[in-house]
Amino acid sequence: MNKLITINDINDERVSVYTKYNEVQLLHYYEPDGGIFIAETPMVIKRALDMGAEPVSFFLESGSINKSAVRDIIENVTSDVEIYEAEISVIQKITGYNLTRGMLAAFKRPAAKKPEELLGMSRCVAVLEDVVNPTNLGAIFRSAAALGIDSVLITSASTDPFYRRAARVSVGTVFQISWTYISKETDYVQLLHEHGFCVISMALVDNAVSLNDPVLKENSKRAIVFGNEGTGICKETLDRSDHVVIIPMYNGVDSLNVAASSAVAFWELGNRDVSG
C-alpha cells in the first residue's frame, strides 16, 4: 500500500481538488483536455475503477483505513497515485462532503464516446432530454442498469452523470452503463431512426398509448425518451416520435416523478433476456 500523507489543514494545496473547486470548475480542470470528477463512498469508487477510470488521488478519513472495503481499494493503487488521510473533523470542513463513508477519490474524466458508437451496440436505450436534477438522473441510471437498458443518451442541457451526487445516488452505476452526450446540433430523433430504433416518448398527451400496449414491442430496438422535470419532452420530439406513452394510474394520480416512471418503463420495455 502507498504511504499515507496526513492532511491537518483543509487549506492544504495538495487536496485542493477536493476543497477549492466546484464541479463545473473540475469539469474544465485540464482544459482543453478532459477534467476531473470526484467520487465518494468505496462502492462508487470501486465501480469507477472497474470502468477503467484513472485515479488522480484518494482522500481518506483516518478512521476508515482499516475498513475492508477501503483497504481493498487502496492496496491495489499504483505507486504514482497519492493517498491522503485526515481526521473526520478536518474532512467535514469541506462543504457538502459529510456522506463520504470514509473515502473520496479524484479521477480523470474518460473521453466521451460518440452516440453512433453506443447505438451500434445497443438494442434498448434511454434518452434524457434536459433532465437537470442530479438525484433524478442518478436514480434513472440505477434503474437503467438494473432493468435491461444498454446505454443512455443525454442532451447537453442535462446534468452530468459524473457529478458527485448523481454518481452517489446511482450507487456507481453511472460507471457501469455506457452513456454519452448528444450535442445541441444533433437531430437525435433522426439519428435514432437511422439506427433502426423505435422512438417511444413518455408524456401526458391525449393520444398517448398505454405502456402495456403490444405495439411498443414490435420493434426489438427501442429508444425510451424522458423529458425535463418541469416542461417535459419538447413538442418537436413528441411530434416525431413513433409512439407517445403513458403509464396507467389509479386514485386520481396523473403522473410519477421522472425517476420513478423510468423504472416502470424500463421494466416493461427493457431487455428481458439480460441477466446478472
PDB file of C-alpha atoms in Angstrom, residues 10-170:
ATOM      1  CA  ILE A  10      -8.201  21.743   4.874  1.00  0.00           C
ATOM      2  CA  ASN A  11      -6.451  24.599   3.044  1.00  0.00           C
ATOM      3  CA  ASP A  12      -3.511  22.371   2.164  1.00  0.00           C
ATOM      4  CA  GLU A  13      -2.969  22.809  -1.596  1.00  0.00           C
ATOM      5  CA  ARG A  14      -2.319  19.097  -2.052  1.00  0.00           C
ATOM      6  CA  VAL A  15      -6.023  18.405  -1.580  1.00  0.00           C
ATOM      7  CA  SER A  16      -7.279  21.491  -3.404  1.00  0.00           C
ATOM      8  CA  VAL A  17      -9.274  19.478  -5.961  1.00  0.00           C
ATOM      9  CA  TYR A  18     -11.463  18.360  -3.055  1.00  0.00           C
ATOM     10  CA  THR A  19     -11.688  21.711  -1.293  1.00  0.00           C
ATOM     11  CA  LYS A  20     -11.398  24.650  -3.708  1.00  0.00           C
ATOM     12  CA  TYR A  21     -13.167  23.675  -6.922  1.00  0.00           C
ATOM     13  CA  ASN A  22     -16.832  23.188  -7.652  1.00  0.00           C
ATOM     14  CA  GLU A  23     -17.943  20.516 -10.084  1.00  0.00           C
ATOM     15  CA  VAL A  24     -18.217  22.875 -13.049  1.00  0.00           C
ATOM     16  CA  GLN A  25     -14.641  24.024 -12.459  1.00  0.00           C
ATOM     17  CA  LEU A  26     -13.464  20.426 -12.127  1.00  0.00           C
ATOM     18  CA  LEU A  27     -15.121  19.642 -15.450  1.00  0.00           C
ATOM     19  CA  HIS A  28     -12.654  22.058 -17.096  1.00  0.00           C
ATOM     20  CA  TYR A  29      -9.688  21.316 -14.820  1.00  0.00           C
ATOM     21  CA  TYR A  30      -7.340  20.099 -17.577  1.00  0.00           C
ATOM     22  CA  GLU A  31      -8.838  22.214 -20.359  1.00  0.00           C
ATOM     23  CA  PRO A  32      -8.585  21.830 -23.312  1.00  0.00           C
ATOM     24  CA  ASP A  33      -8.308  18.172 -22.300  1.00  0.00           C
ATOM     25  CA  GLY A  34     -10.794  16.361 -20.067  1.00  0.00           C
ATOM     26  CA  GLY A  35     -11.412  17.387 -16.499  1.00  0.00           C
ATOM     27  CA  ILE A  36     -11.711  15.681 -13.125  1.00  0.00           C
ATOM     28  CA  PHE A  37     -14.651  14.197 -11.268  1.00  0.00           C
ATOM     29  CA  ILE A  38     -14.904  13.415  -7.561  1.00  0.00           C
ATOM     30  CA  ALA A  39     -16.388  10.118  -6.389  1.00  0.00           C
ATOM     31  CA  GLU A  40     -17.369   9.260  -2.841  1.00  0.00           C
ATOM     32  CA  THR A  41     -18.016   6.029  -0.922  1.00  0.00           C
ATOM     33  CA  PRO A  42     -15.994   2.856  -1.522  1.00  0.00           C
ATOM     34  CA  MET A  43     -18.671   1.210  -3.692  1.00  0.00           C
ATOM     35  CA  VAL A  44     -18.928   4.159  -6.081  1.00  0.00           C
ATOM     36  CA  ILE A  45     -15.140   4.491  -6.232  1.00  0.00           C
ATOM     37  CA  LYS A  46     -14.697   0.784  -6.930  1.00  0.00           C
ATOM     38  CA  ARG A  47     -17.172   0.911  -9.804  1.00  0.00           C
ATOM     39  CA  ALA A  48     -15.320   3.891 -11.271  1.00  0.00           C
ATOM     40  CA  LEU A  49     -12.084   1.907 -11.053  1.00  0.00           C
ATOM     41  CA  ASP A  50     -13.733  -1.159 -12.581  1.00  0.00           C
ATOM     42  CA  MET A  51     -14.843   1.021 -15.501  1.00  0.00           C
ATOM     43  CA  GLY A  52     -11.194   1.903 -16.073  1.00  0.00           C
ATOM     44  CA  ALA A  53     -11.306   5.494 -14.802  1.00  0.00           C
ATOM     45  CA  GLU A  54      -7.811   6.738 -13.962  1.00  0.00           C
ATOM     46  CA  PRO A  55      -7.448   7.876 -10.329  1.00  0.00           C
ATOM     47  CA  VAL A  56      -5.590  11.088  -9.536  1.00  0.00           C
ATOM     48  CA  SER A  57      -5.639  10.752  -5.743  1.00  0.00           C
ATOM     49  CA  PHE A  58      -7.579   9.362  -2.801  1.00  0.00           C
ATOM     50  CA  PHE A  59      -8.634  11.200   0.340  1.00  0.00           C
ATOM     51  CA  LEU A  60      -9.450   9.031   3.347  1.00  0.00           C
ATOM     52  CA  GLU A  61     -10.917   9.641   6.758  1.00  0.00           C
ATOM     53  CA  SER A  62      -8.297   8.299   9.160  1.00  0.00           C
ATOM     54  CA  GLY A  63     -10.720   6.022  10.965  1.00  0.00           C
ATOM     55  CA  SER A  64     -11.719   4.265   7.742  1.00  0.00           C
ATOM     56  CA  ILE A  65      -8.298   2.918   6.801  1.00  0.00           C
ATOM     57  CA  ASN A  66      -8.886  -0.461   8.430  1.00  0.00           C
ATOM     58  CA  LYS A  67     -12.291  -0.984   6.830  1.00  0.00           C
ATOM     59  CA  SER A  68     -12.097  -3.853   4.374  1.00  0.00           C
ATOM     60  CA  ALA A  69     -13.875  -2.015   1.543  1.00  0.00           C
ATOM     61  CA  VAL A  70     -11.396   0.867   1.769  1.00  0.00           C
ATOM     62  CA  ARG A  71      -8.315  -1.332   2.118  1.00  0.00           C
ATOM     63  CA  ASP A  72      -9.346  -3.466  -0.849  1.00  0.00           C
ATOM     64  CA  ILE A  73      -9.160  -0.335  -2.983  1.00  0.00           C
ATOM     65  CA  ILE A  74      -6.027   1.365  -1.732  1.00  0.00           C
ATOM     66  CA  GLU A  75      -3.964  -1.815  -1.531  1.00  0.00           C
ATOM     67  CA  ASN A  76      -4.172  -2.079  -5.308  1.00  0.00           C
ATOM     68  CA  VAL A  77      -3.266   1.537  -6.037  1.00  0.00           C
ATOM     69  CA  THR A  78      -0.287   2.181  -8.302  1.00  0.00           C
ATOM     70  CA  SER A  79       2.735   3.998  -6.911  1.00  0.00           C
ATOM     71  CA  ASP A  80       2.070   7.318  -8.675  1.00  0.00           C
ATOM     72  CA  VAL A  81      -1.350   7.893  -7.082  1.00  0.00           C
ATOM     73  CA  GLU A  82      -1.214   9.878  -3.857  1.00  0.00           C
ATOM     74  CA  ILE A  83      -3.300   8.792  -0.868  1.00  0.00           C
ATOM     75  CA  TYR A  84      -4.175  11.472   1.669  1.00  0.00           C
ATOM     76  CA  GLU A  85      -5.699  10.945   5.088  1.00  0.00           C
ATOM     77  CA  ALA A  86      -7.268  13.353   7.552  1.00  0.00           C
ATOM     78  CA  GLU A  87      -9.312  13.187  10.711  1.00  0.00           C
ATOM     79  CA  ILE A  88     -13.056  13.330  10.176  1.00  0.00           C
ATOM     80  CA  SER A  89     -13.150  16.757  11.840  1.00  0.00           C
ATOM     81  CA  VAL A  90     -10.934  18.051   9.018  1.00  0.00           C
ATOM     82  CA  ILE A  91     -12.837  16.376   6.173  1.00  0.00           C
ATOM     83  CA  GLN A  92     -16.189  17.653   7.449  1.00  0.00           C
ATOM     84  CA  LYS A  93     -14.971  21.200   6.874  1.00  0.00           C
ATOM     85  CA  ILE A  94     -15.275  20.536   3.137  1.00  0.00           C
ATOM     86  CA  THR A  95     -18.727  21.861   2.263  1.00  0.00           C
ATOM     87  CA  GLY A  96     -21.021  19.099   1.093  1.00  0.00           C
ATOM     88  CA  TYR A  97     -18.814  16.139   1.930  1.00  0.00           C
ATOM     89  CA  ASN A  98     -20.489  14.731   5.005  1.00  0.00           C
ATOM     90  CA  LEU A  99     -21.529  11.411   3.459  1.00  0.00           C
ATOM     91  CA  THR A 100     -18.165  10.065   2.346  1.00  0.00           C
ATOM     92  CA  ARG A 101     -18.348   6.726   4.219  1.00  0.00           C
ATOM     93  CA  GLY A 102     -14.684   7.226   4.802  1.00  0.00           C
ATOM     94  CA  MET A 103     -13.398   7.801   1.292  1.00  0.00           C
ATOM     95  CA  LEU A 104     -13.192  10.301  -1.554  1.00  0.00           C
ATOM     96  CA  ALA A 105     -11.349   9.923  -4.837  1.00  0.00           C
ATOM     97  CA  ALA A 106     -10.454  12.218  -7.732  1.00  0.00           C
ATOM     98  CA  PHE A 107     -10.441  10.721 -11.232  1.00  0.00           C
ATOM     99  CA  LYS A 108      -9.566  11.934 -14.706  1.00  0.00           C
ATOM    100  CA  ARG A 109     -12.660  12.066 -16.877  1.00  0.00           C
ATOM    101  CA  PRO A 110     -12.625   9.449 -19.633  1.00  0.00           C
ATOM    102  CA  ALA A 111     -13.064  10.507 -23.250  1.00  0.00           C
ATOM    103  CA  ALA A 112     -16.705  10.647 -24.304  1.00  0.00           C
ATOM    104  CA  LYS A 113     -17.993   8.113 -26.823  1.00  0.00           C
ATOM    105  CA  LYS A 114     -19.905   9.142 -29.930  1.00  0.00           C
ATOM    106  CA  PRO A 115     -23.679   8.479 -29.900  1.00  0.00           C
ATOM    107  CA  GLU A 116     -23.324   6.413 -33.069  1.00  0.00           C
ATOM    108  CA  GLU A 117     -20.928   4.084 -31.284  1.00  0.00           C
ATOM    109  CA  LEU A 118     -23.403   3.386 -28.492  1.00  0.00           C
ATOM    110  CA  LEU A 119     -26.361   2.978 -30.828  1.00  0.00           C
ATOM    111  CA  GLY A 120     -24.445   0.476 -32.904  1.00  0.00           C
ATOM    112  CA  MET A 121     -24.024  -1.808 -29.892  1.00  0.00           C
ATOM    113  CA  SER A 122     -27.433  -1.327 -28.250  1.00  0.00           C
ATOM    114  CA  ARG A 123     -30.970  -2.632 -28.564  1.00  0.00           C
ATOM    115  CA  CYS A 124     -32.633  -0.643 -25.788  1.00  0.00           C
ATOM    116  CA  VAL A 125     -31.522   2.872 -24.974  1.00  0.00           C
ATOM    117  CA  ALA A 126     -32.780   5.642 -22.703  1.00  0.00           C
ATOM    118  CA  VAL A 127     -32.737   9.260 -23.847  1.00  0.00           C
ATOM    119  CA  LEU A 128     -32.763  12.007 -21.211  1.00  0.00           C
ATOM    120  CA  GLU A 129     -33.909  15.312 -22.641  1.00  0.00           C
ATOM    121  CA  ASP A 130     -32.767  18.122 -20.348  1.00  0.00           C
ATOM    122  CA  VAL A 131     -33.044  16.153 -17.086  1.00  0.00           C
ATOM    123  CA  VAL A 132     -31.338  18.574 -14.722  1.00  0.00           C
ATOM    124  CA  ASN A 133     -31.792  17.170 -11.213  1.00  0.00           C
ATOM    125  CA  PRO A 134     -28.751  15.070 -10.221  1.00  0.00           C
ATOM    126  CA  THR A 135     -30.823  12.913  -7.865  1.00  0.00           C
ATOM    127  CA  ASN A 136     -33.307  12.071 -10.613  1.00  0.00           C
ATOM    128  CA  LEU A 137     -30.556  11.388 -13.111  1.00  0.00           C
ATOM    129  CA  GLY A 138     -28.667   9.124 -10.712  1.00  0.00           C
ATOM    130  CA  ALA A 139     -31.837   7.169  -9.927  1.00  0.00           C
ATOM    131  CA  ILE A 140     -32.598   6.770 -13.648  1.00  0.00           C
ATOM    132  CA  PHE A 141     -29.137   5.324 -14.242  1.00  0.00           C
ATOM    133  CA  ARG A 142     -29.578   2.868 -11.394  1.00  0.00           C
ATOM    134  CA  SER A 143     -32.866   1.657 -12.871  1.00  0.00           C
ATOM    135  CA  ALA A 144     -31.396   1.549 -16.378  1.00  0.00           C
ATOM    136  CA  ALA A 145     -28.501  -0.630 -15.241  1.00  0.00           C
ATOM    137  CA  ALA A 146     -30.801  -2.942 -13.304  1.00  0.00           C
ATOM    138  CA  LEU A 147     -33.641  -3.284 -15.815  1.00  0.00           C
ATOM    139  CA  GLY A 148     -32.153  -4.079 -19.188  1.00  0.00           C
ATOM    140  CA  ILE A 149     -31.141  -0.756 -20.742  1.00  0.00           C
ATOM    141  CA  ASP A 150     -27.970  -0.983 -22.828  1.00  0.00           C
ATOM    142  CA  SER A 151     -26.942   2.669 -22.914  1.00  0.00           C
ATOM    143  CA  VAL A 152     -28.088   6.207 -22.168  1.00  0.00           C
ATOM    144  CA  LEU A 153     -28.015   9.303 -24.370  1.00  0.00           C
ATOM    145  CA  ILE A 154     -28.201  12.686 -22.647  1.00  0.00           C
ATOM    146  CA  THR A 155     -28.895  16.093 -24.134  1.00  0.00           C
ATOM    147  CA  SER A 156     -26.246  18.702 -23.438  1.00  0.00           C
ATOM    148  CA  ALA A 157     -28.548  20.659 -21.096  1.00  0.00           C
ATOM    149  CA  SER A 158     -28.865  17.681 -18.732  1.00  0.00           C
ATOM    150  CA  THR A 159     -26.853  17.344 -15.564  1.00  0.00           C
ATOM    151  CA  ASP A 160     -23.543  15.481 -15.600  1.00  0.00           C
ATOM    152  CA  PRO A 161     -23.809  11.787 -14.584  1.00  0.00           C
ATOM    153  CA  PHE A 162     -20.327  12.035 -13.057  1.00  0.00           C
ATOM    154  CA  TYR A 163     -21.387  14.811 -10.697  1.00  0.00           C
ATOM    155  CA  ARG A 164     -20.831  13.602  -7.173  1.00  0.00           C
ATOM    156  CA  ARG A 165     -24.482  13.461  -6.103  1.00  0.00           C
ATOM    157  CA  ALA A 166     -25.666  11.796  -9.317  1.00  0.00           C
ATOM    158  CA  ALA A 167     -22.955   9.146  -9.048  1.00  0.00           C
ATOM    159  CA  ARG A 168     -23.718   8.551  -5.373  1.00  0.00           C
ATOM    160  CA  VAL A 169     -27.486   8.207  -5.905  1.00  0.00           C
ATOM    161  CA  SER A 170     -26.812   5.814  -8.786  1.00  0.00           C
TER     162      SER A 170
END
